[in-house]
Amino acid sequence: MSGYRPYQYIERRKSRQIHVGKVAVGGDAPISVQTMTNTLTSDAKATIEQIRLSEIAGVDIVRVSCPDEESTAALAEIVREVNVPIVADIHFHYKRAIEAAKAGAACLRINPGNIGSAERVREVVNAARDYGCSIRIGVNAGSLEKHLLEKYGEPNPDALVESALEHAKILQDHDFHEFKISVKASDVFMAVAAYQQLAEVCDHPLHIGITEAGSKRAGTVKSSIGLGNLLWAGVGDTMRVSLSAPPEEEVLVGWDILKSLGLRHRGVKIISCPSCARQGFNVVETVQTLEDRLQHIKTPLTLSIIGCVVNGPGEALMTDLGVTGGGAGRHMVYSAGKQDHRLNEGQDMIEHIVDLVEERVAKIEAEKAAQEEAQKAEAALAGV
């Protein structure tokens, strides 16, 4: 579900729930945001540093590639030093999957059909079961099985779905059900169609993404179109935005997509105008500075920054705090949709807005803490 008005309602697909470490995926769990490191996993220090930056950005799950024994050897230290569950990305070599499970990976990203013999698949599944790992079946248009390419002539949604279900059956035949599926493609139309088809024929949780989406700007646009389409239709339980950019940028974009659809809320959501000749202050510069200054805020809060009175008062009605540019350098500050006070020329607008946001957040957190304490006290009394 999303929003609180009828036209904002999103009915999420009903899926089974699994766990990636402490993070629930599927069912009624929040849609989780993932990213993947691009350091050498064998360089534990660099990988840990990169994961910590993603944690600050709000990541829920991080994937690391494990192509060799040096990588799985470093995995235990990485898992120990970070605060989010780690997915080990495995291709072909079944021993790497077993090593990763033993090292503490919360999930193994594999394609069971590519692991090798039935005995090797059994060993990997047993390791996942023994060490509490879930599995992600990761189907990709760029690496479809030969028999499917021969059958369909080229990668297409039907081939992606058939591949996913073939791999899923292998796990189900081993009585292993703690898995999620992705059917990614760099082509937006193919990926969306594949996920829509898959969502209709199974109840497995789905990891959604547009693979190899491109640079920060182009990839953000492409991912927003594809993922936004799926999420709006209620499809998707966990997601990654794949960008040729630092991992934390993927996380920020992922959160922005979810916040735009009202599916998750974290930090300050800024509503701002593109600015024009009517602006009473430099909107673009102000918003850019505020985004940086307010990154530390995790409590959900909406803030409108509008350059003039054409749309400013209307936007302020729908945000927690708002600033609307006025004539003669006198700008109106709104609180809870109502005029609160004026901000005069000469005052430091940035510092004033940051102070207002931090004060509001402190109040929200204090009220939340008081409510939690009251609930604990009530529960304690009920238990007497």
mmCIF file of C-alpha atoms in Angstrom:
data_model
loop_
_atom_site.group_PDB
_atom_site.id
_atom_site.type_symbol
_atom_site.label_atom_id
_atom_site.label_comp_id
_atom_site.label_asym_id
_atom_site.label_seq_id
_atom_site.Cartn_x
_atom_site.Cartn_y
_atom_site.Cartn_z
ATOM 1 C CA MET A 1 0.000 0.000 0.000
ATOM 2 C CA SER A 2 1.163 3.566 -0.672
ATOM 3 C CA GLY A 3 -0.024 7.025 0.311
ATOM 4 C CA TYR A 4 -3.246 7.927 2.027
ATOM 5 C CA ARG A 5 -5.456 9.096 -0.861
ATOM 6 C CA PRO A 6 -7.296 6.655 -3.163
ATOM 7 C CA TYR A 7 -5.274 7.630 -6.229
ATOM 8 C CA GLN A 8 -2.030 6.952 -4.349
ATOM 9 C CA TYR A 9 -2.925 3.378 -3.479
ATOM 10 C CA ILE A 10 -0.512 0.649 -4.584
ATOM 11 C CA GLU A 11 -1.538 -2.941 -3.928
ATOM 12 C CA ARG A 12 1.600 -5.038 -3.607
ATOM 13 C CA ARG A 13 1.750 -8.510 -5.069
ATOM 14 C CA LYS A 14 1.365 -11.188 -2.400
ATOM 15 C CA SER A 15 4.639 -13.102 -2.137
ATOM 16 C CA ARG A 16 6.214 -15.583 0.242
ATOM 17 C CA GLN A 17 8.576 -14.097 2.803
ATOM 18 C CA ILE A 18 12.193 -15.140 3.169
ATOM 19 C CA HIS A 19 15.089 -13.627 5.104
ATOM 20 C CA VAL A 20 18.443 -12.275 4.028
ATOM 21 C CA GLY A 21 20.084 -12.258 7.424
ATOM 22 C CA LYS A 22 18.034 -9.926 9.602
ATOM 23 C CA VAL A 23 16.216 -8.385 6.615
ATOM 24 C CA ALA A 24 12.825 -9.834 5.701
ATOM 25 C CA VAL A 25 12.131 -9.932 1.961
ATOM 26 C CA GLY A 26 8.640 -10.446 0.581
ATOM 27 C CA GLY A 27 5.279 -10.725 2.286
ATOM 28 C CA ASP A 28 4.450 -7.503 4.102
ATOM 29 C CA ALA A 29 8.105 -6.526 4.653
ATOM 30 C CA PRO A 30 9.253 -3.112 3.386
ATOM 31 C CA ILE A 31 10.864 -3.163 -0.062
ATOM 32 C CA SER A 32 14.578 -3.354 0.698
ATOM 33 C CA VAL A 33 17.311 -1.404 -1.104
ATOM 34 C CA GLN A 34 20.440 -3.176 -2.266
ATOM 35 C CA THR A 35 23.743 -2.307 -3.885
ATOM 36 C CA MET A 36 26.937 -4.134 -4.852
ATOM 37 C CA THR A 37 30.530 -3.295 -4.072
ATOM 38 C CA ASN A 38 33.023 -2.756 -6.906
ATOM 39 C CA THR A 39 36.205 -3.166 -4.881
ATOM 40 C CA LEU A 40 38.223 -6.372 -4.918
ATOM 41 C CA THR A 41 36.495 -8.466 -2.267
ATOM 42 C CA SER A 42 39.875 -9.885 -1.338
ATOM 43 C CA ASP A 43 40.736 -6.329 -0.194
ATOM 44 C CA ALA A 44 38.625 -6.502 2.954
ATOM 45 C CA LYS A 45 39.530 -2.995 4.158
ATOM 46 C CA ALA A 46 38.465 -1.277 0.914
ATOM 47 C CA THR A 47 35.309 -3.356 0.679
ATOM 48 C CA ILE A 48 34.321 -2.623 4.281
ATOM 49 C CA GLU A 49 34.853 1.116 3.730
ATOM 50 C CA GLN A 50 32.632 1.036 0.663
ATOM 51 C CA ILE A 51 29.898 -0.866 2.490
ATOM 52 C CA ARG A 52 29.980 1.638 5.357
ATOM 53 C CA LEU A 53 29.368 4.512 2.927
ATOM 54 C CA SER A 54 26.372 2.610 1.594
ATOM 55 C CA GLU A 55 25.145 2.050 5.143
ATOM 56 C CA ILE A 56 25.184 5.806 5.717
ATOM 57 C CA ALA A 57 23.116 6.212 2.538
ATOM 58 C CA GLY A 58 20.557 3.759 3.939
ATOM 59 C CA VAL A 59 21.336 0.435 2.266
ATOM 60 C CA ASP A 60 19.567 -2.675 3.582
ATOM 61 C CA ILE A 61 21.551 -5.441 1.840
ATOM 62 C CA VAL A 62 24.950 -5.436 0.099
ATOM 63 C CA ARG A 63 26.236 -7.928 -2.465
ATOM 64 C CA VAL A 64 29.911 -8.702 -2.995
ATOM 65 C CA SER A 65 31.427 -10.753 -5.783
ATOM 66 C CA CYS A 66 33.284 -13.926 -4.792
ATOM 67 C CA PRO A 67 35.130 -15.105 -7.910
ATOM 68 C CA ASP A 68 38.055 -16.760 -6.107
ATOM 69 C CA GLU A 69 39.199 -18.309 -2.849
ATOM 70 C CA GLU A 70 40.883 -15.073 -1.732
ATOM 71 C CA SER A 71 37.486 -13.351 -1.854
ATOM 72 C CA THR A 72 35.663 -15.946 0.236
ATOM 73 C CA ALA A 73 38.599 -15.936 2.670
ATOM 74 C CA ALA A 74 38.092 -12.183 3.193
ATOM 75 C CA LEU A 75 34.345 -12.561 3.549
ATOM 76 C CA ALA A 76 34.375 -13.544 7.225
ATOM 77 C CA GLU A 77 36.108 -10.284 8.195
ATOM 78 C CA ILE A 78 33.792 -8.238 5.960
ATOM 79 C CA VAL A 79 30.662 -9.812 7.454
ATOM 80 C CA ARG A 80 31.985 -9.245 10.979
ATOM 81 C CA GLU A 81 32.786 -5.555 10.439
ATOM 82 C CA VAL A 82 29.591 -4.315 8.750
ATOM 83 C CA ASN A 83 26.017 -3.849 9.946
ATOM 84 C CA VAL A 84 24.046 -5.144 6.967
ATOM 85 C CA PRO A 85 23.604 -8.673 5.593
ATOM 86 C CA ILE A 86 26.012 -9.662 2.829
ATOM 87 C CA VAL A 87 25.079 -11.533 -0.340
ATOM 88 C CA ALA A 88 27.894 -13.544 -1.949
ATOM 89 C CA ASP A 89 27.769 -13.390 -5.747
ATOM 90 C CA ILE A 90 28.791 -16.811 -7.096
ATOM 91 C CA HIS A 91 29.158 -17.931 -10.689
ATOM 92 C CA PHE A 92 29.793 -21.541 -11.675
ATOM 93 C CA HIS A 93 32.217 -22.630 -8.927
ATOM 94 C CA TYR A 94 30.273 -24.527 -6.276
ATOM 95 C CA LYS A 95 33.151 -24.506 -3.762
ATOM 96 C CA ARG A 96 33.032 -20.706 -3.585
ATOM 97 C CA ALA A 97 29.362 -20.926 -2.593
ATOM 98 C CA ILE A 98 30.104 -23.392 0.201
ATOM 99 C CA GLU A 99 33.031 -21.270 1.429
ATOM 100 C CA ALA A 100 30.861 -18.135 1.389
ATOM 101 C CA ALA A 101 28.135 -19.843 3.408
ATOM 102 C CA LYS A 102 30.672 -20.944 6.008
ATOM 103 C CA ALA A 103 32.139 -17.412 6.109
ATOM 104 C CA GLY A 104 28.817 -15.910 7.150
ATOM 105 C CA ALA A 105 27.154 -14.771 3.926
ATOM 106 C CA ALA A 106 23.447 -14.184 4.512
ATOM 107 C CA CYS A 107 22.538 -15.121 0.959
ATOM 108 C CA LEU A 108 24.125 -16.801 -2.068
ATOM 109 C CA ARG A 109 23.480 -15.386 -5.524
ATOM 110 C CA ILE A 110 23.671 -18.391 -7.836
ATOM 111 C CA ASN A 111 21.998 -20.074 -10.755
ATOM 112 C CA PRO A 112 21.655 -23.694 -9.595
ATOM 113 C CA GLY A 113 21.755 -24.971 -13.169
ATOM 114 C CA ASN A 114 25.200 -23.436 -13.659
ATOM 115 C CA ILE A 115 26.735 -24.980 -10.546
ATOM 116 C CA GLY A 116 27.384 -28.320 -12.192
ATOM 117 C CA SER A 117 26.345 -31.862 -11.316
ATOM 118 C CA ALA A 118 23.352 -32.746 -9.185
ATOM 119 C CA GLU A 119 25.734 -33.692 -6.374
ATOM 120 C CA ARG A 120 27.387 -30.254 -6.442
ATOM 121 C CA VAL A 121 24.005 -28.528 -6.360
ATOM 122 C CA ARG A 122 23.051 -30.716 -3.395
ATOM 123 C CA GLU A 123 26.232 -29.690 -1.559
ATOM 124 C CA VAL A 124 25.535 -25.996 -2.117
ATOM 125 C CA VAL A 125 21.905 -26.301 -1.012
ATOM 126 C CA ASN A 126 22.948 -28.261 2.077
ATOM 127 C CA ALA A 127 25.543 -25.583 2.929
ATOM 128 C CA ALA A 128 22.911 -22.856 2.553
ATOM 129 C CA ARG A 129 20.548 -24.794 4.789
ATOM 130 C CA ASP A 130 23.209 -25.626 7.395
ATOM 131 C CA TYR A 131 24.497 -22.042 7.687
ATOM 132 C CA GLY A 132 21.157 -20.239 7.432
ATOM 133 C CA CYS A 133 21.679 -18.733 3.992
ATOM 134 C CA SER A 134 18.907 -17.825 1.622
ATOM 135 C CA ILE A 135 19.532 -18.012 -2.128
ATOM 136 C CA ARG A 136 18.920 -15.591 -4.953
ATOM 137 C CA ILE A 137 18.355 -17.102 -8.376
ATOM 138 C CA GLY A 138 19.848 -14.473 -10.656
ATOM 139 C CA VAL A 139 18.737 -14.800 -14.281
ATOM 140 C CA ASN A 140 20.221 -12.302 -16.731
ATOM 141 C CA ALA A 141 19.415 -11.728 -20.412
ATOM 142 C CA GLY A 142 23.136 -11.584 -21.140
ATOM 143 C CA SER A 143 23.857 -15.080 -19.845
ATOM 144 C CA LEU A 144 20.887 -17.268 -20.744
ATOM 145 C CA GLU A 145 21.362 -21.006 -21.136
ATOM 146 C CA LYS A 146 22.221 -22.303 -24.599
ATOM 147 C CA HIS A 147 19.103 -24.471 -24.909
ATOM 148 C CA LEU A 148 16.858 -21.477 -24.234
ATOM 149 C CA LEU A 149 18.657 -19.301 -26.777
ATOM 150 C CA GLU A 150 18.238 -22.091 -29.323
ATOM 151 C CA LYS A 151 14.569 -22.444 -28.436
ATOM 152 C CA TYR A 152 13.685 -18.750 -28.557
ATOM 153 C CA GLY A 153 16.337 -17.480 -30.992
ATOM 154 C CA GLU A 154 17.244 -14.542 -28.766
ATOM 155 C CA PRO A 155 16.845 -13.333 -25.179
ATOM 156 C CA ASN A 156 13.220 -12.433 -24.488
ATOM 157 C CA PRO A 157 10.813 -12.340 -21.526
ATOM 158 C CA ASP A 158 9.600 -15.906 -22.090
ATOM 159 C CA ALA A 159 13.181 -17.212 -22.048
ATOM 160 C CA LEU A 160 14.005 -15.310 -18.862
ATOM 161 C CA VAL A 161 10.937 -16.630 -17.057
ATOM 162 C CA GLU A 162 11.505 -20.196 -18.238
ATOM 163 C CA SER A 163 15.111 -20.048 -17.050
ATOM 164 C CA ALA A 164 14.033 -18.720 -13.652
ATOM 165 C CA LEU A 165 11.429 -21.435 -13.165
ATOM 166 C CA GLU A 166 13.871 -24.170 -14.210
ATOM 167 C CA HIS A 167 16.357 -22.990 -11.591
ATOM 168 C CA ALA A 168 13.592 -22.630 -8.984
ATOM 169 C CA LYS A 169 12.502 -26.229 -9.599
ATOM 170 C CA ILE A 170 16.019 -27.456 -8.842
ATOM 171 C CA LEU A 171 15.870 -25.826 -5.402
ATOM 172 C CA GLN A 172 12.311 -26.981 -4.779
ATOM 173 C CA ASP A 173 13.283 -30.545 -5.684
ATOM 174 C CA HIS A 174 15.821 -30.303 -2.843
ATOM 175 C CA ASP A 175 13.044 -29.078 -0.540
ATOM 176 C CA PHE A 176 14.732 -25.666 -0.323
ATOM 177 C CA HIS A 177 12.312 -22.739 -0.478
ATOM 178 C CA GLU A 178 14.224 -19.851 1.094
ATOM 179 C CA PHE A 179 14.979 -18.156 -2.227
ATOM 180 C CA LYS A 180 14.123 -15.115 -4.297
ATOM 181 C CA ILE A 181 14.366 -14.591 -8.049
ATOM 182 C CA SER A 182 15.555 -11.877 -10.411
ATOM 183 C CA VAL A 183 15.093 -11.775 -14.204
ATOM 184 C CA LYS A 184 17.180 -8.785 -15.225
ATOM 185 C CA ALA A 185 17.855 -7.279 -18.631
ATOM 186 C CA SER A 186 19.396 -4.012 -19.771
ATOM 187 C CA ASP A 187 16.397 -3.546 -22.074
ATOM 188 C CA VAL A 188 13.649 -1.914 -20.004
ATOM 189 C CA PHE A 189 10.799 -3.434 -22.007
ATOM 190 C CA MET A 190 12.222 -6.958 -21.725
ATOM 191 C CA ALA A 191 12.928 -6.706 -18.006
ATOM 192 C CA VAL A 192 9.521 -5.272 -17.101
ATOM 193 C CA ALA A 193 7.677 -7.833 -19.244
ATOM 194 C CA ALA A 194 9.686 -10.699 -17.729
ATOM 195 C CA TYR A 195 8.998 -9.590 -14.153
ATOM 196 C CA GLN A 196 5.307 -9.104 -14.907
ATOM 197 C CA GLN A 197 5.063 -12.621 -16.370
ATOM 198 C CA LEU A 198 7.017 -14.161 -13.504
ATOM 199 C CA ALA A 199 4.896 -12.350 -10.906
ATOM 200 C CA GLU A 200 1.777 -13.963 -12.356
ATOM 201 C CA VAL A 201 3.005 -17.571 -12.271
ATOM 202 C CA CYS A 202 4.717 -17.843 -8.870
ATOM 203 C CA ASP A 203 4.680 -16.421 -5.365
ATOM 204 C CA HIS A 204 8.446 -16.307 -4.850
ATOM 205 C CA PRO A 205 9.795 -12.931 -3.650
ATOM 206 C CA LEU A 206 11.271 -10.944 -6.529
ATOM 207 C CA HIS A 207 14.515 -8.958 -6.626
ATOM 208 C CA ILE A 208 13.926 -6.302 -9.290
ATOM 209 C CA GLY A 209 16.427 -4.310 -11.288
ATOM 210 C CA ILE A 210 17.398 -3.075 -14.732
ATOM 211 C CA THR A 211 20.873 -4.489 -15.195
ATOM 212 C CA GLU A 212 23.752 -2.509 -16.695
ATOM 213 C CA ALA A 213 21.560 0.598 -16.733
ATOM 214 C CA GLY A 214 24.455 2.953 -17.502
ATOM 215 C CA SER A 215 25.937 6.120 -16.058
ATOM 216 C CA LYS A 216 24.596 7.964 -13.042
ATOM 217 C CA ARG A 217 22.222 10.205 -15.007
ATOM 218 C CA ALA A 218 21.174 7.882 -17.843
ATOM 219 C CA GLY A 219 21.034 4.866 -15.538
ATOM 220 C CA THR A 220 18.910 6.713 -13.009
ATOM 221 C CA VAL A 221 16.386 7.636 -15.698
ATOM 222 C CA LYS A 222 16.341 4.115 -17.148
ATOM 223 C CA SER A 223 16.002 2.467 -13.734
ATOM 224 C CA SER A 224 13.306 4.889 -12.641
ATOM 225 C CA ILE A 225 11.226 4.041 -15.706
ATOM 226 C CA GLY A 226 11.609 0.288 -15.315
ATOM 227 C CA LEU A 227 11.513 -0.043 -11.537
ATOM 228 C CA GLY A 228 8.883 2.659 -11.166
ATOM 229 C CA ASN A 229 6.661 0.789 -13.616
ATOM 230 C CA LEU A 230 7.004 -2.468 -11.672
ATOM 231 C CA LEU A 231 6.672 -0.968 -8.201
ATOM 232 C CA TRP A 232 3.609 1.042 -9.215
ATOM 233 C CA ALA A 233 2.063 -2.254 -10.343
ATOM 234 C CA GLY A 234 2.905 -3.789 -6.954
ATOM 235 C CA VAL A 235 5.733 -6.002 -8.234
ATOM 236 C CA GLY A 236 9.030 -6.148 -6.348
ATOM 237 C CA ASP A 237 10.184 -7.110 -2.866
ATOM 238 C CA THR A 238 13.806 -5.951 -2.960
ATOM 239 C CA MET A 239 15.605 -3.805 -5.534
ATOM 240 C CA ARG A 240 18.928 -2.653 -6.861
ATOM 241 C CA VAL A 241 19.615 0.317 -9.107
ATOM 242 C CA SER A 242 22.595 -0.695 -11.260
ATOM 243 C CA LEU A 243 24.714 2.349 -12.090
ATOM 244 C CA SER A 244 28.232 2.951 -13.333
ATOM 245 C CA ALA A 245 28.717 5.016 -10.188
ATOM 246 C CA PRO A 246 29.747 4.540 -6.546
ATOM 247 C CA PRO A 247 27.499 2.048 -4.698
ATOM 248 C CA GLU A 248 26.130 4.697 -2.333
ATOM 249 C CA GLU A 249 24.735 6.558 -5.359
ATOM 250 C CA GLU A 250 22.727 3.452 -6.267
ATOM 251 C CA VAL A 251 21.316 3.420 -2.750
ATOM 252 C CA LEU A 252 20.290 7.082 -2.851
ATOM 253 C CA VAL A 253 18.529 6.646 -6.186
ATOM 254 C CA GLY A 254 16.779 3.514 -4.911
ATOM 255 C CA TRP A 255 15.469 5.381 -1.921
ATOM 256 C CA ASP A 256 14.335 8.294 -4.071
ATOM 257 C CA ILE A 257 12.328 5.926 -6.282
ATOM 258 C CA LEU A 258 10.635 4.341 -3.253
ATOM 259 C CA LYS A 259 9.973 7.709 -1.610
ATOM 260 C CA SER A 260 8.474 9.092 -4.831
ATOM 261 C CA LEU A 261 5.927 6.261 -4.820
ATOM 262 C CA GLY A 262 5.286 6.515 -1.083
ATOM 263 C CA LEU A 263 6.487 2.954 -0.574
ATOM 264 C CA ARG A 264 9.148 3.821 2.000
ATOM 265 C CA HIS A 265 10.065 6.932 3.910
ATOM 266 C CA ARG A 266 13.506 7.913 5.142
ATOM 267 C CA GLY A 267 15.081 11.293 5.677
ATOM 268 C CA VAL A 268 14.040 14.645 4.262
ATOM 269 C CA LYS A 269 12.013 14.637 1.058
ATOM 270 C CA ILE A 270 12.492 18.006 -0.625
ATOM 271 C CA ILE A 271 9.812 19.323 -2.965
ATOM 272 C CA SER A 272 11.304 22.184 -4.971
ATOM 273 C CA CYS A 273 10.486 24.202 -8.060
ATOM 274 C CA PRO A 274 12.815 24.399 -11.087
ATOM 275 C CA SER A 275 12.990 28.187 -10.488
ATOM 276 C CA CYS A 276 12.357 31.029 -12.944
ATOM 277 C CA ALA A 277 12.557 34.825 -13.122
ATOM 278 C CA ARG A 278 9.925 35.087 -10.378
ATOM 279 C CA GLN A 279 12.135 33.446 -7.743
ATOM 280 C CA GLY A 280 12.794 35.439 -4.613
ATOM 281 C CA PHE A 281 16.008 33.529 -3.840
ATOM 282 C CA ASN A 282 18.367 31.157 -5.618
ATOM 283 C CA VAL A 283 16.297 27.969 -5.455
ATOM 284 C CA VAL A 284 18.725 25.658 -7.263
ATOM 285 C CA GLU A 285 21.689 26.577 -5.072
ATOM 286 C CA THR A 286 19.577 26.447 -1.903
ATOM 287 C CA VAL A 287 18.206 22.970 -2.649
ATOM 288 C CA GLN A 288 21.615 21.577 -3.590
ATOM 289 C CA THR A 289 23.088 22.870 -0.344
ATOM 290 C CA LEU A 290 20.174 21.610 1.753
ATOM 291 C CA GLU A 291 20.383 18.113 0.250
ATOM 292 C CA ASP A 292 23.977 17.958 1.441
ATOM 293 C CA ARG A 293 23.362 19.526 4.842
ATOM 294 C CA LEU A 294 20.356 17.324 5.623
ATOM 295 C CA GLN A 295 21.836 13.969 4.601
ATOM 296 C CA HIS A 296 22.292 12.992 8.246
ATOM 297 C CA ILE A 297 18.550 13.121 8.916
ATOM 298 C CA LYS A 298 16.916 9.680 8.866
ATOM 299 C CA THR A 299 13.512 10.591 10.305
ATOM 300 C CA PRO A 300 10.914 10.997 7.508
ATOM 301 C CA LEU A 301 10.043 14.646 6.918
ATOM 302 C CA THR A 302 8.833 16.706 3.937
ATOM 303 C CA LEU A 303 10.206 20.133 3.060
ATOM 304 C CA SER A 304 9.032 22.415 0.243
ATOM 305 C CA ILE A 305 11.402 25.007 -1.205
ATOM 306 C CA ILE A 306 9.509 27.163 -3.724
ATOM 307 C CA GLY A 307 10.854 30.369 -5.241
ATOM 308 C CA CYS A 308 7.650 32.410 -5.413
ATOM 309 C CA VAL A 309 4.012 32.628 -4.274
ATOM 310 C CA VAL A 310 2.488 31.043 -7.401
ATOM 311 C CA ASN A 311 2.798 27.442 -6.125
ATOM 312 C CA GLY A 312 4.570 27.962 -2.814
ATOM 313 C CA PRO A 313 1.571 28.222 -0.465
ATOM 314 C CA GLY A 314 -0.135 25.243 -2.131
ATOM 315 C CA GLU A 315 2.928 23.030 -1.821
ATOM 316 C CA ALA A 316 3.415 24.141 1.783
ATOM 317 C CA LEU A 317 -0.066 22.828 2.604
ATOM 318 C CA MET A 318 1.195 19.304 1.893
ATOM 319 C CA THR A 319 4.610 19.414 3.591
ATOM 320 C CA ASP A 320 5.844 19.477 7.184
ATOM 321 C CA LEU A 321 7.939 22.583 6.605
ATOM 322 C CA GLY A 322 8.061 24.995 3.694
ATOM 323 C CA VAL A 323 9.697 28.158 2.435
ATOM 324 C CA THR A 324 8.155 30.388 -0.228
ATOM 325 C CA GLY A 325 10.059 33.264 -1.802
ATOM 326 C CA GLY A 326 8.563 36.725 -1.375
ATOM 327 C CA GLY A 327 9.170 40.221 -2.643
ATOM 328 C CA ALA A 328 11.733 42.584 -1.186
ATOM 329 C CA GLY A 329 13.667 39.614 0.215
ATOM 330 C CA ARG A 330 10.916 38.681 2.674
ATOM 331 C CA HIS A 331 10.187 34.967 2.472
ATOM 332 C CA MET A 332 7.417 33.071 4.229
ATOM 333 C CA VAL A 333 8.158 30.009 6.373
ATOM 334 C CA TYR A 334 5.357 27.487 6.779
ATOM 335 C CA SER A 335 4.916 24.856 9.462
ATOM 336 C CA ALA A 336 2.368 22.046 9.058
ATOM 337 C CA GLY A 337 0.856 23.888 6.096
ATOM 338 C CA LYS A 338 0.307 27.181 7.926
ATOM 339 C CA GLN A 339 2.169 30.476 7.798
ATOM 340 C CA ASP A 340 4.559 30.540 10.741
ATOM 341 C CA HIS A 341 7.003 33.420 10.384
ATOM 342 C CA ARG A 342 8.954 35.472 7.865
ATOM 343 C CA LEU A 343 12.565 35.000 6.892
ATOM 344 C CA ASN A 344 14.056 38.372 6.077
ATOM 345 C CA GLU A 345 16.881 39.206 3.720
ATOM 346 C CA GLY A 346 20.164 39.144 5.603
ATOM 347 C CA GLN A 347 19.235 36.065 7.611
ATOM 348 C CA ASP A 348 21.137 32.896 6.766
ATOM 349 C CA MET A 349 18.412 30.907 5.005
ATOM 350 C CA ILE A 350 20.315 27.615 4.951
ATOM 351 C CA GLU A 351 21.176 27.662 8.650
ATOM 352 C CA HIS A 352 17.643 28.706 9.544
ATOM 353 C CA ILE A 353 16.050 25.875 7.550
ATOM 354 C CA VAL A 354 18.524 23.289 8.890
ATOM 355 C CA ASP A 355 17.736 24.435 12.449
ATOM 356 C CA LEU A 356 13.988 24.179 11.784
ATOM 357 C CA VAL A 357 14.348 20.664 10.352
ATOM 358 C CA GLU A 358 16.522 19.465 13.229
ATOM 359 C CA GLU A 359 14.128 20.953 15.793
ATOM 360 C CA ARG A 360 11.152 19.267 14.130
ATOM 361 C CA VAL A 361 12.996 15.939 13.929
ATOM 362 C CA ALA A 362 13.983 16.151 17.616
ATOM 363 C CA LYS A 363 10.330 16.758 18.506
ATOM 364 C CA ILE A 364 9.143 13.824 16.358
ATOM 365 C CA GLU A 365 11.744 11.484 17.867
ATOM 366 C CA ALA A 366 10.912 12.599 21.413
ATOM 367 C CA GLU A 367 7.206 11.980 20.827
ATOM 368 C CA LYS A 368 8.007 8.585 19.298
ATOM 369 C CA ALA A 369 10.204 7.625 22.275
ATOM 370 C CA ALA A 370 7.507 8.720 24.729
ATOM 371 C CA GLN A 371 4.912 6.679 22.859
ATOM 372 C CA GLU A 372 7.142 3.604 22.910
ATOM 373 C CA GLU A 373 7.755 4.003 26.648
ATOM 374 C CA ALA A 374 4.024 4.327 27.261
ATOM 375 C CA GLN A 375 3.381 1.159 25.246
ATOM 376 C CA LYS A 376 6.066 -0.714 27.217
ATOM 377 C CA ALA A 377 4.569 0.462 30.501
ATOM 378 C CA GLU A 378 1.098 -0.573 29.358
ATOM 379 C CA ALA A 379 2.393 -4.001 28.273
ATOM 380 C CA ALA A 380 4.178 -4.436 31.619
ATOM 381 C CA LEU A 381 0.981 -3.616 33.515
ATOM 382 C CA ALA A 382 -1.004 -6.009 31.352
ATOM 383 C CA GLY A 383 1.506 -8.753 32.137
ATOM 384 C CA VAL A 384 1.255 -8.306 35.905
#
